[in-house]
Coordinates of C-alpha atoms and ligand atoms in Angstrom, one line a residue:
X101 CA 0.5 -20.8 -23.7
X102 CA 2.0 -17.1 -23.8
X103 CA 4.3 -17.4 -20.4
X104 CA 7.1 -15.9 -21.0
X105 CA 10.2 -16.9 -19.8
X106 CA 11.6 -14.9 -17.0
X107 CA 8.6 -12.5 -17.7
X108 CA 8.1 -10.6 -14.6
X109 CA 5.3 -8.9 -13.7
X110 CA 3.6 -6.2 -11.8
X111 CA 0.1 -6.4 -10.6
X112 CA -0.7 -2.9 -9.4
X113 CA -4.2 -3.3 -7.3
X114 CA -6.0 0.1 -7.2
X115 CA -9.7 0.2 -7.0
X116 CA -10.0 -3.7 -7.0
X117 CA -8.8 -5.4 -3.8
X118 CA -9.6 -8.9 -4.8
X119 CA -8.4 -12.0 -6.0
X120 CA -11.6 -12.9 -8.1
X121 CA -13.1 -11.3 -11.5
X122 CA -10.1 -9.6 -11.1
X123 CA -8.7 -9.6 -14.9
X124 CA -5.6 -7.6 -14.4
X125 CA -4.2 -10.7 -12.1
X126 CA -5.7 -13.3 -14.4
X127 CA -3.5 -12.4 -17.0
X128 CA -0.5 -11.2 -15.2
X129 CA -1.1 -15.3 -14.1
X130 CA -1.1 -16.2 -17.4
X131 CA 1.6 -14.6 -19.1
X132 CA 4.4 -14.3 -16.3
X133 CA 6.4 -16.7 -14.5
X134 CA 7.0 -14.2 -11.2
X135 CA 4.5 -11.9 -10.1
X136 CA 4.7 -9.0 -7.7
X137 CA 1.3 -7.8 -6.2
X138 CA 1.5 -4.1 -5.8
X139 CA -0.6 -1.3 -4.1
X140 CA 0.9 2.2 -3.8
X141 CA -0.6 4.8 -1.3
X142 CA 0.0 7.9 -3.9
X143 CA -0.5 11.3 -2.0
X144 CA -2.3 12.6 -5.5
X145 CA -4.5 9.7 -5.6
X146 CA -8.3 10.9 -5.0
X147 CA -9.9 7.5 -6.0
X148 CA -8.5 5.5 -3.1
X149 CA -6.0 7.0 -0.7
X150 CA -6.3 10.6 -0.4
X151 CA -9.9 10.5 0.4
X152 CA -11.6 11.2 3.8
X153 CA -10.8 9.3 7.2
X154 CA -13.4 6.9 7.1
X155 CA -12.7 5.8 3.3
X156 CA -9.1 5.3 4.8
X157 CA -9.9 3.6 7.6
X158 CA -11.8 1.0 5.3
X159 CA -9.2 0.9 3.0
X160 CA -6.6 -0.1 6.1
X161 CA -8.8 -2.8 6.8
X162 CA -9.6 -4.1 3.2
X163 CA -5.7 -4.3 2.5
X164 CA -5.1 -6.8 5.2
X165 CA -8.1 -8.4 4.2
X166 CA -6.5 -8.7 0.6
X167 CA -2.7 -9.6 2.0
X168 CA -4.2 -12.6 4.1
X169 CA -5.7 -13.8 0.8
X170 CA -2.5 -13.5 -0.6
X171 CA -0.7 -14.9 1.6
X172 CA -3.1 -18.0 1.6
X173 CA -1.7 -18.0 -2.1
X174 CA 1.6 -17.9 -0.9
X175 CA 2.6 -14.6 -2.1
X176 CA 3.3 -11.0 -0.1
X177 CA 1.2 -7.8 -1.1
X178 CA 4.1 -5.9 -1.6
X179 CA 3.2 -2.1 -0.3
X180 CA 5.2 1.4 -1.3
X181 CA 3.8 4.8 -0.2
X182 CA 5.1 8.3 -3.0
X183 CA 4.3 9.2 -6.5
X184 CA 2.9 6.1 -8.6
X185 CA 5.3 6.4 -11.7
X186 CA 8.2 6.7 -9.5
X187 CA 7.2 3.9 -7.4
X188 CA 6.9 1.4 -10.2
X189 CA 10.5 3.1 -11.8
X190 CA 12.0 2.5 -8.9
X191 CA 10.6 -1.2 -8.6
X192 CA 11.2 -2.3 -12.1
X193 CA 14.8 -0.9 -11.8
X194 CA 15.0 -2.8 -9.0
X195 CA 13.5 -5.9 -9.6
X196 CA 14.0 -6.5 -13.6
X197 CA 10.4 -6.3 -13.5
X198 CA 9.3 -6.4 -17.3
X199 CA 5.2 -6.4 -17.5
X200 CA 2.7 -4.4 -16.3
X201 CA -1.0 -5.0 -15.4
X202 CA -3.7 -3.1 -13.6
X203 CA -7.6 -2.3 -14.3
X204 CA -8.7 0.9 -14.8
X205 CA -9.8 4.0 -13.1
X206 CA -12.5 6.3 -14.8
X207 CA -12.4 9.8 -13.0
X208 CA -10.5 12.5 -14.6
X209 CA -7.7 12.6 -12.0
X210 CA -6.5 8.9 -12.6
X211 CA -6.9 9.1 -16.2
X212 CA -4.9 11.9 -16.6
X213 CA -2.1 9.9 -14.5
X214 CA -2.8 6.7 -15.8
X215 CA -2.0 8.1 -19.2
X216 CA 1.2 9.4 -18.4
X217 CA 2.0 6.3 -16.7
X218 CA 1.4 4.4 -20.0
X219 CA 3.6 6.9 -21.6
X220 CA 6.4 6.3 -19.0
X221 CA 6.5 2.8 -19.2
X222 CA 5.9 2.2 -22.7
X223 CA 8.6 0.0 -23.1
X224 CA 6.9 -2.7 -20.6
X225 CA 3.2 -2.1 -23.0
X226 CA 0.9 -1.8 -19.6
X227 CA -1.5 -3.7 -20.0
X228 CA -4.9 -2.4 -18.4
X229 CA -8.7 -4.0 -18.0
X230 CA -12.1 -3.1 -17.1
X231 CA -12.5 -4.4 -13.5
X232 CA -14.9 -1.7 -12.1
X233 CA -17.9 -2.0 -14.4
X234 CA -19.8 -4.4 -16.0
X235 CA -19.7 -1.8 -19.1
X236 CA -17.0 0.6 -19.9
X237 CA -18.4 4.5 -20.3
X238 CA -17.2 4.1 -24.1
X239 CA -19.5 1.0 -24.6
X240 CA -22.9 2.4 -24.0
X241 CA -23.2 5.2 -26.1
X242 CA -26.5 6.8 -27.9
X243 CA -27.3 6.4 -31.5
X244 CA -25.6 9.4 -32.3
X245 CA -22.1 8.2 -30.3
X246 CA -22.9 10.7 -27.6
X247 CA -22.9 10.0 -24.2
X248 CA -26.6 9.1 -22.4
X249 CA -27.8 11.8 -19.7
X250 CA -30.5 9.9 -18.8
X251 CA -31.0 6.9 -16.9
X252 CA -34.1 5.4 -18.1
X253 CA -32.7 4.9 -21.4
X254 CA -29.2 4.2 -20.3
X255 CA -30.6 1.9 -18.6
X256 CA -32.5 0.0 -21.6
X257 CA -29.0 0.3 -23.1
X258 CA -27.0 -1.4 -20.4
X259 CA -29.9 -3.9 -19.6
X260 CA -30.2 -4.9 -23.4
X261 CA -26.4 -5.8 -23.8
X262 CA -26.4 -8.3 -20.5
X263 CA -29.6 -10.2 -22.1
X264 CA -28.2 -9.8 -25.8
X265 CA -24.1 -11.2 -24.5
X266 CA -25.0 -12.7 -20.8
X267 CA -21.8 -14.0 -21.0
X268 CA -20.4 -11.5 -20.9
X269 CA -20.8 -11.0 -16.9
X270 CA -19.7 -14.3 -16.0
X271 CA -16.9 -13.1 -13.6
X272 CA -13.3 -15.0 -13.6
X273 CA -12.8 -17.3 -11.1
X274 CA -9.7 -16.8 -8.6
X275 CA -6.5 -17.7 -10.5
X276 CA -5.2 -21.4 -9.2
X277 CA -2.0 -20.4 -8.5
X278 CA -0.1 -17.1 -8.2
X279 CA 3.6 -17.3 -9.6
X280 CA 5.9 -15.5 -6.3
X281 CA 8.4 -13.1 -7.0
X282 CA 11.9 -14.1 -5.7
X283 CA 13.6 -13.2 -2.4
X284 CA 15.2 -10.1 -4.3
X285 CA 12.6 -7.9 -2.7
X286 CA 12.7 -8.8 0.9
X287 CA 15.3 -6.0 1.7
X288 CA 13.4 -3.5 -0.5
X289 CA 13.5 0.0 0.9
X290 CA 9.6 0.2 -1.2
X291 CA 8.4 -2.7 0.9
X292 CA 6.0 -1.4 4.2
X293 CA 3.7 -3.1 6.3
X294 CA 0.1 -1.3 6.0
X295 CA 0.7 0.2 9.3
X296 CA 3.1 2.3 8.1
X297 CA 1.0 3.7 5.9
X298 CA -0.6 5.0 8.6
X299 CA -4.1 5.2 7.4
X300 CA -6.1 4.5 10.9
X301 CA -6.6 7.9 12.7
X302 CA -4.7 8.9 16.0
X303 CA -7.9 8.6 18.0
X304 CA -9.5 5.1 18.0
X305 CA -13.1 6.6 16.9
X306 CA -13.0 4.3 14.0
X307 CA -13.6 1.5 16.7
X308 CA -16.9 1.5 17.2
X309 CA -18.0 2.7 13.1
X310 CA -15.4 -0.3 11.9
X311 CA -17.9 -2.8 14.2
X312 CA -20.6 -2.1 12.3
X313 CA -18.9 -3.8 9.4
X314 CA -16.3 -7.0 8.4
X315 CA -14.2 -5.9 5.3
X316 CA -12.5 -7.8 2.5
X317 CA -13.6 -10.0 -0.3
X318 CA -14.6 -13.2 1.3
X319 CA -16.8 -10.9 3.6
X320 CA -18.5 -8.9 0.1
X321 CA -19.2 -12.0 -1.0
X322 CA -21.2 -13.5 2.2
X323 CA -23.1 -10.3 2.2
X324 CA -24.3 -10.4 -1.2
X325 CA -25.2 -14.8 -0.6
X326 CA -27.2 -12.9 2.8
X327 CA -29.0 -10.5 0.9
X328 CA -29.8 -12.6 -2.3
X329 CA -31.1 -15.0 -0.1
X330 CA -33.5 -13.1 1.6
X331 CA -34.0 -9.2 1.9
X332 CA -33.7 -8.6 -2.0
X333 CA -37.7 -10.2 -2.4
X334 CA -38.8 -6.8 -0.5
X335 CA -36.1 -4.7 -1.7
X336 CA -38.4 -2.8 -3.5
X337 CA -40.3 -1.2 -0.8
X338 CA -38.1 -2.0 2.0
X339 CA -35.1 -0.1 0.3
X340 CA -36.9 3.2 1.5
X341 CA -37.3 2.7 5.2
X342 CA -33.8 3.8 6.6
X343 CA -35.2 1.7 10.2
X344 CA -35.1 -1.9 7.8
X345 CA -32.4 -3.4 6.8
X346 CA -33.7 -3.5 3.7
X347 CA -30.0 -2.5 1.1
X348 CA -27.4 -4.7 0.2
X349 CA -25.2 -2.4 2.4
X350 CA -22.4 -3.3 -0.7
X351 CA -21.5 0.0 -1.5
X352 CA -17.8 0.4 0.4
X353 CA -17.5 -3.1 -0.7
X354 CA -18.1 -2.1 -4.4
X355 CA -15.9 1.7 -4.3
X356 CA -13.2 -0.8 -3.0
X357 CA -13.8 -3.7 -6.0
X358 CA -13.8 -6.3 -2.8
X359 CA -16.5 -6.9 -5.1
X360 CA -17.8 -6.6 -8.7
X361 CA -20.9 -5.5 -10.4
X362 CA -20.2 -8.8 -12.7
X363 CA -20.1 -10.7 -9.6
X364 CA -23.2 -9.2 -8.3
X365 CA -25.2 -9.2 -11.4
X366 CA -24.3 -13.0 -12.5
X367 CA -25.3 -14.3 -9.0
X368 CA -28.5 -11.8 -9.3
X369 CA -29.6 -13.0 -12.8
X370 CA -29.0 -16.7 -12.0
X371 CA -29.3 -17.4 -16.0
X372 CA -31.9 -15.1 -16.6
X373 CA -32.4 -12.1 -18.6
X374 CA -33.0 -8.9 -16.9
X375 CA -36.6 -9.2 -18.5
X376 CA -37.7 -12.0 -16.4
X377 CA -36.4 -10.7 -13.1
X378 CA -38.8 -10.5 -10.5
X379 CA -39.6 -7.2 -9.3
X380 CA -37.5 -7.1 -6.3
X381 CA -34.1 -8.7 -8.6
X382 CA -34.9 -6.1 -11.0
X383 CA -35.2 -3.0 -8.7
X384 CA -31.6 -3.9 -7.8
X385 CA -30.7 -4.5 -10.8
X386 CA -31.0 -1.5 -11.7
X387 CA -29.3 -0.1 -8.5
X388 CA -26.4 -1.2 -9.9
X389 CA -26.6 0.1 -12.9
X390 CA -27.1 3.5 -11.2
X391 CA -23.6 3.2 -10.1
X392 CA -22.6 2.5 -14.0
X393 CA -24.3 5.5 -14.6
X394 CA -22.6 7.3 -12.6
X395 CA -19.0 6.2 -13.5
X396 CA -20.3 6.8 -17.2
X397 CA -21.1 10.1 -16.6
X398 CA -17.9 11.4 -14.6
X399 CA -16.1 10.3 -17.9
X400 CA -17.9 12.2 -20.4
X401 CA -18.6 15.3 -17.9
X402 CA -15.6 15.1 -15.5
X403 CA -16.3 19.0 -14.5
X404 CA -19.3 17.2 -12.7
X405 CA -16.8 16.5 -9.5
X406 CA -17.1 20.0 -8.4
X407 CA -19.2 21.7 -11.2
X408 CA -23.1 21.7 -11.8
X409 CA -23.7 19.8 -15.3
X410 CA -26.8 22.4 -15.7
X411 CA -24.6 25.8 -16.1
X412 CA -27.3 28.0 -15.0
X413 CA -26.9 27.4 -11.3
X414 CA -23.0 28.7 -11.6
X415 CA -25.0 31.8 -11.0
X416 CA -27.1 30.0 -8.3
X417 CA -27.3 32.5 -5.2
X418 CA -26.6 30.4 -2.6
X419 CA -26.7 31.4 1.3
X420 CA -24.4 33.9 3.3
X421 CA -22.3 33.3 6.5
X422 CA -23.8 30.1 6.8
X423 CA -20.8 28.4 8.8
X424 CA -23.2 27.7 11.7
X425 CA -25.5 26.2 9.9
X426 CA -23.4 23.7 8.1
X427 CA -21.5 23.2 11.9
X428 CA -25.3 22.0 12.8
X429 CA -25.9 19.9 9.8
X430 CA -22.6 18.1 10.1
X431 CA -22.8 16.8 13.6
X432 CA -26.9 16.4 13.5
X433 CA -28.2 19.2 15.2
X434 CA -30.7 21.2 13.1
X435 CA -33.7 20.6 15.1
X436 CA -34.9 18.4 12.3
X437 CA -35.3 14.6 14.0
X438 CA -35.0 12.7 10.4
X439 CA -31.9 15.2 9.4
X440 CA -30.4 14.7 12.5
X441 CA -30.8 10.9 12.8
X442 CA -29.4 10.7 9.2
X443 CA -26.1 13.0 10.2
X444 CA -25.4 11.0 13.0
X445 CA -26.0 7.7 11.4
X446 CA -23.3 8.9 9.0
X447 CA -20.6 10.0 11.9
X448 CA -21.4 7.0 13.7
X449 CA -21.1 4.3 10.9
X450 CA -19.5 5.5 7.9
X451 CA -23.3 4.8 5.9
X452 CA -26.2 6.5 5.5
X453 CA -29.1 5.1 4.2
X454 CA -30.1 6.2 0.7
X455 CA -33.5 7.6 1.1
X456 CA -31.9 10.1 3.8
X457 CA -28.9 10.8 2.0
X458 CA -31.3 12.7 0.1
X459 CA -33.2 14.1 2.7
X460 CA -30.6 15.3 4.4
X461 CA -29.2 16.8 1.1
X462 CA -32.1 18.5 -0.1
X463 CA -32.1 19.9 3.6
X464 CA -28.3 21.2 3.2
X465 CA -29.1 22.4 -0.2
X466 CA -32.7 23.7 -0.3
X467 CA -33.6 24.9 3.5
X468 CA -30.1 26.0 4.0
X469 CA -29.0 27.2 0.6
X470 CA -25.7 26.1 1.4
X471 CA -23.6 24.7 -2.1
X472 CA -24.0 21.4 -2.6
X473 CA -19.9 21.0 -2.9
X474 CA -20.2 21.6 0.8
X475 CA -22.4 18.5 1.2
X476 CA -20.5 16.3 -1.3
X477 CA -17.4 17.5 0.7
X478 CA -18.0 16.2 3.8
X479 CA -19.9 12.9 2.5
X480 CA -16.4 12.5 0.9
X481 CA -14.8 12.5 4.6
X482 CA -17.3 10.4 6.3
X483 CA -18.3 7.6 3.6
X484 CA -16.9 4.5 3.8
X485 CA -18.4 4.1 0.6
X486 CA -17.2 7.7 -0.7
X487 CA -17.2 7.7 -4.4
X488 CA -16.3 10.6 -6.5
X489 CA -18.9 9.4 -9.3
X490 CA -21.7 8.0 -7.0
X491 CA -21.2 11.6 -4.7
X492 CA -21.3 13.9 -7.6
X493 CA -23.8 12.5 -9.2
X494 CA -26.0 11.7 -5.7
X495 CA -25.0 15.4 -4.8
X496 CA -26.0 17.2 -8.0
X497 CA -29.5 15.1 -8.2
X498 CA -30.2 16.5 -5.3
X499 CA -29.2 19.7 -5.8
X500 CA -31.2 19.2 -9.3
X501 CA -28.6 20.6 -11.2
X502 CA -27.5 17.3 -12.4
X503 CA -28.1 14.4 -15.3
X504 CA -31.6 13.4 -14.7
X505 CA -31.6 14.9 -11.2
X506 CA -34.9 15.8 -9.1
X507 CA -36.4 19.1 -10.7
X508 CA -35.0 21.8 -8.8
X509 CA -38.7 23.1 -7.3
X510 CA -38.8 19.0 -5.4
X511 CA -37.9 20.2 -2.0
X512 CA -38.0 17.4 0.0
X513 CA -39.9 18.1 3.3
X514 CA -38.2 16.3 5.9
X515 CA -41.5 15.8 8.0
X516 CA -43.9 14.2 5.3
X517 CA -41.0 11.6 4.4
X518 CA -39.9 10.7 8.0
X519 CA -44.0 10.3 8.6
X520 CA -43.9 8.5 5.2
X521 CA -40.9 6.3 5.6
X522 CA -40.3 6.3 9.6
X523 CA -44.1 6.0 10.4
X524 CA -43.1 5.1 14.1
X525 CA -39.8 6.9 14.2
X526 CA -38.1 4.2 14.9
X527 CA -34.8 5.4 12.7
X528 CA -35.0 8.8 14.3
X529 CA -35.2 7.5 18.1
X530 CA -32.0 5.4 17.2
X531 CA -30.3 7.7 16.4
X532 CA -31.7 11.1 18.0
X533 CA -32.4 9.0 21.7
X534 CA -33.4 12.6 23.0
X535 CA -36.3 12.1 21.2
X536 CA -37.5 8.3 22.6
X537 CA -39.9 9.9 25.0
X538 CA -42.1 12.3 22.2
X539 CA -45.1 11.0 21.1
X540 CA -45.3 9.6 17.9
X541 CA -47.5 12.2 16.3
X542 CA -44.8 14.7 17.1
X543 CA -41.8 12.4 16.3
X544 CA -40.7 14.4 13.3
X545 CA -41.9 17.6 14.4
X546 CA -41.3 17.9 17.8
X547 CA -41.5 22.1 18.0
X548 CA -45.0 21.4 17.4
X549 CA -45.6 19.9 21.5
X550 CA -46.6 22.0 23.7
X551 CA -44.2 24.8 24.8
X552 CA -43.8 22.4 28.6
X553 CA -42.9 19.3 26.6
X554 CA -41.3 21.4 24.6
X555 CA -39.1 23.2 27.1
X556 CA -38.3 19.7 28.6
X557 CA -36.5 18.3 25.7
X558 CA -33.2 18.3 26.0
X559 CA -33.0 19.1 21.9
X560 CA -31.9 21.9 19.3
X561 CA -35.3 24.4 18.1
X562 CA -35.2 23.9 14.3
X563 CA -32.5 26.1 12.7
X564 CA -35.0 27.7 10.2
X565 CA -38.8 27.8 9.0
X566 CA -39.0 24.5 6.8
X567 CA -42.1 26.5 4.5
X568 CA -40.2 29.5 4.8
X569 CA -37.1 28.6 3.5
X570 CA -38.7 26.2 1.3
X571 CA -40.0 29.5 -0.6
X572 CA -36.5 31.1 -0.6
X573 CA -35.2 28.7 -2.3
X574 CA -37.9 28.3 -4.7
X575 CA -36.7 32.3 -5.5
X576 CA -33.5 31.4 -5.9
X577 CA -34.1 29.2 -8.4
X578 CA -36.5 31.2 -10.4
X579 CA -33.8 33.8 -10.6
X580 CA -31.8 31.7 -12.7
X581 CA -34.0 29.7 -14.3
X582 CA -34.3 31.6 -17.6
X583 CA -30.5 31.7 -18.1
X584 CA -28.2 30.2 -20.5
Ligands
LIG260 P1 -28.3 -0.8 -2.3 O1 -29.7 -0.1 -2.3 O2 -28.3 -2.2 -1.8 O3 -27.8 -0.7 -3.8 C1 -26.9 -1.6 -4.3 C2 -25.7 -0.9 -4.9 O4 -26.1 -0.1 -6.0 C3 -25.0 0.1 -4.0 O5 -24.1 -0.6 -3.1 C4 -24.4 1.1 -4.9 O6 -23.2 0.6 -5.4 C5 -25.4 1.1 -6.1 N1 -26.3 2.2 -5.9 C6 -27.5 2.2 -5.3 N2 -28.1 3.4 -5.4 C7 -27.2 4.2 -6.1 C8 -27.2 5.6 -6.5 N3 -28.3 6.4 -6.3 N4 -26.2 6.0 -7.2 C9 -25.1 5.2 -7.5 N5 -25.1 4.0 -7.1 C10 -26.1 3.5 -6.4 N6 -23.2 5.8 -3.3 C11 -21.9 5.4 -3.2 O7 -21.5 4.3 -3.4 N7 -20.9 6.3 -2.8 C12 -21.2 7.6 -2.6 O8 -20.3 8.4 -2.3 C13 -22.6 8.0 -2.6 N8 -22.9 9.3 -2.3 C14 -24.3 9.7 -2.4 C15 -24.6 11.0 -2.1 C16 -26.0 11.4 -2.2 C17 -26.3 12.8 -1.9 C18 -26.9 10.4 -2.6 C19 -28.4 10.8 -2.7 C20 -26.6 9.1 -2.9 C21 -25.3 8.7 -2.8 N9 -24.9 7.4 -3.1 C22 -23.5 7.1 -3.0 C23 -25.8 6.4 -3.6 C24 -26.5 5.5 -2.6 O9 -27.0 6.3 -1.5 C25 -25.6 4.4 -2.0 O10 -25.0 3.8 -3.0 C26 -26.4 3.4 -1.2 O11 -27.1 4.1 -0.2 C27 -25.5 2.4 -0.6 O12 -26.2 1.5 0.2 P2 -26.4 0.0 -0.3 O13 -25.1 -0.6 -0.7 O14 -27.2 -0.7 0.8 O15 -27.3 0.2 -1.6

């Protein structure tokens, strides 16, 4: 048994607002004898707080989901708001606090204030975990120790190392009992409620997005139970038609660590290896480790938040005065039904569904020339699942300046994939109800009616000539694709 006595101990949740698989608390459990749960609201912090409105919104949401849990263990979550190393020095001055425990972060921002943390606190040896990934970016490395750029093979990589050590997925269960600080802190001038963090916006727009969703761990877990039990079978095909439900919808759950990839992949794999998944299980699968990927590759290549991987398109000529254009795109109103149903999907709920995310990307980036930064950028605001590894990586795929991103001449056209994916335009009358009234064979291109029908809509001409700007950018590209 390695309690110490009168061993004190911080548990600082970050990306991991949970009680199970949650190794920082399990042995902050083990080794102390009073434990104060900690989450700090750091104005630097891009992971979790200083994000967009939605993310916060979510985040508002999945605290009091996680203090209720708490509480239900008889402890506080105990809630400060400033810089995170003078938080805890304040806290440990005041409390005798004399351990340390949180899971780590893996974008360049936290690291580099992570580290310093360490530094700071040496004296207490922080003590810090993988609780985010099923494999740490360090782990899966090439042959030649360098870092993988492509999925397929990271993939065979990651895959191999769950069949080779299955075990070790097998999450941790929710520690029995968690040991409560004393009454010390009730006064604390650190301690405030989540409302005063003040992380819901003035206006109550959130409303109706938040009703789309329940938040927290208990509710992560009963949608992976619902979509293990049924939609994963078709997941495969399904996945691509934005009018199914056909995802996991996990993804804020995940960015949050309500839930973890162990948790999802143990329950997925039932015992088995990923070799005898069937083809549904296995498409998944390998979802997830898409989101390893991505966290992999932010740690060897953290320029890739805001900078192409592939140099060349530094010198990428993108699009003038194009303010308008990207007004349009944001609130859905280029003229473009599976665009615009996409956008509005986005405003309306926080999600998007992955096929139009990169529709409505290679839109932004290829028929408007507009920087890619631009659409990561306002993803980050509007995502409830914005992730600065998932986005830059989605984004720069897109943009095909990325690891293993789309070739930069695979411009999407919006109309063959809403007829290919939305054959009745179902999504895009859902969304764009203007539209309910078209006939099908125009759904997704309604400037094509007749100039009456046309006149009669009460929706947005297309902002530009899909073929034509199709071309442009196909120029644009050739410009630089000779360069170093
Ligand atoms: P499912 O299809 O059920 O997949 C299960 C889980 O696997 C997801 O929850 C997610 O964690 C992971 N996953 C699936 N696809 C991807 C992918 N392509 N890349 C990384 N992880 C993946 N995902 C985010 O979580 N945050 C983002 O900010 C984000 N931005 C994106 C931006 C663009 C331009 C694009 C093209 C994709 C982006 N994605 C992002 C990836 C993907 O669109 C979402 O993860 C997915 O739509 C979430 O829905 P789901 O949970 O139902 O996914």
């Amino acid at each position: 048994m390695e309690t110490t006595k009168h061993a004190i101990g911080i548990v600082w949740f970050r990306q991991d607002l949970r009680l199970s698989d949650n190794p920082a608390l399990t042995v902050a459990c083990r080794e102390c004898d009073q434990i104060i749960p900690l989450f700090i609201d750091d104005p630097r912090d891009q992971t979790l707080t200083q994000v967009g409105a939605a993310s916060r919104v979510w985040l508002h949401h999945s605290l009091h989901a996680l203090e209720q849990t708490l509480k239900g263990k008889g402890t506080d979550l105990f809630i400060a708001q400033g810089a995170s190393l003078d938080v805890l020095q304040s806290l440990i001055a005041e409390t005798g606090a004399n351990k340390i425990f949180w899971n780590r972060c893996y974008d360049p921002v936290t690291i580099e204030r992570d580290s310093q943390i360490k530094l700071a606190l040496s004296a207490l040896s922080p003590k810090t975990f993988n609780g985010l990934l099923v494999h740490e970016p360090w782990e899966n490395l090439k042959g030649d120790g360098t870092p993988y750029k492509v999925f397929t093979a990271y993939w065979r990589r990651a895959s191999a190392q769950i069949d080779e050590a299955p075990e070790s997925i097998k999450p941790l269960p929710v520690p029995r009992a968690i040991p409560v600080i004393d009454k010390r802190l009730d006064k604390s001038s650190l301690r405030l409620s989540i409302k005063q963090l003040q992380l819901l916006p003035q206006r109550d727009w959130y409303k109706s997005m938040m009703a789309s969703w329940k938040v927290g761990e208990k509710a992560a877990q009963a949608q992976l139970r619902k979509f293990l039990k049924a939609a994963v079978v078709d997941y495969t095909d399904a996945r691509n038609l934005p009018a199914v439900e056909g995802t996991s919808a996990l993804s804020p759950h995940l960015h949050f660590g309500e839930i973890t990839p162990k948790q999802v992949l143990y329950r997925l794999l039932d015992g088995n290896p990923t070799t005898r998944l069937p083809v549904g299980e296995l498409t998944f699968a390998k979802e997830i480790v898409w989101r390893e990927f991505a966290h992999n590759l932010i740690y060897h290549f953290p320029k890739m938040i805001d900078k192409p991987l592939d140099t060349r398109f530094e010198k990428f000529q993108w699009a003038d005065n194009t303010a308008d254009h990207l007004r349009a795109w944001q609130r859905g109103q280029t003229g473009v039904p599976i665009v615009d149903a996409g956008m509005r999907q986005l405003y309306a709920t926080g999600w998007m569904h992955n096929r139009v995310r990169m529709i409505v990307g290679s839109y932004l980036v290829k028929n408007l020339l507009i920087p890619w930064q631009e659409g990561e950028q306002w993803f980050r605001d509007t995502l409830v699942d914005a992730d600065l590894a998932s986005n830059a990586m989605g984004w720069q795929w897109v943009a095909g300046c990325g690891a293993d991103a789309a070739p930069y001449f695979r411009v999407f056209n919006p109309v063959l994939q809403g007829e290919k994916f939305d054959k009745q335009g179902e999504y895009v009358c859902y969304w764009v109800p203007e539209l309910e009234a078209v006939p099908r064979k125009y759904i997704h291109k309604p400037w094509e009616l007749d100039a009456q029908s046309r006149a009669a809509l009460d929706y947005p001409h297309p902002l530009v000539d899909l073929k034509v700007t199709r071309q442009r950018a196909l120029d644009s590209f050739s410009a630089i694709k000779g360069t170093k």
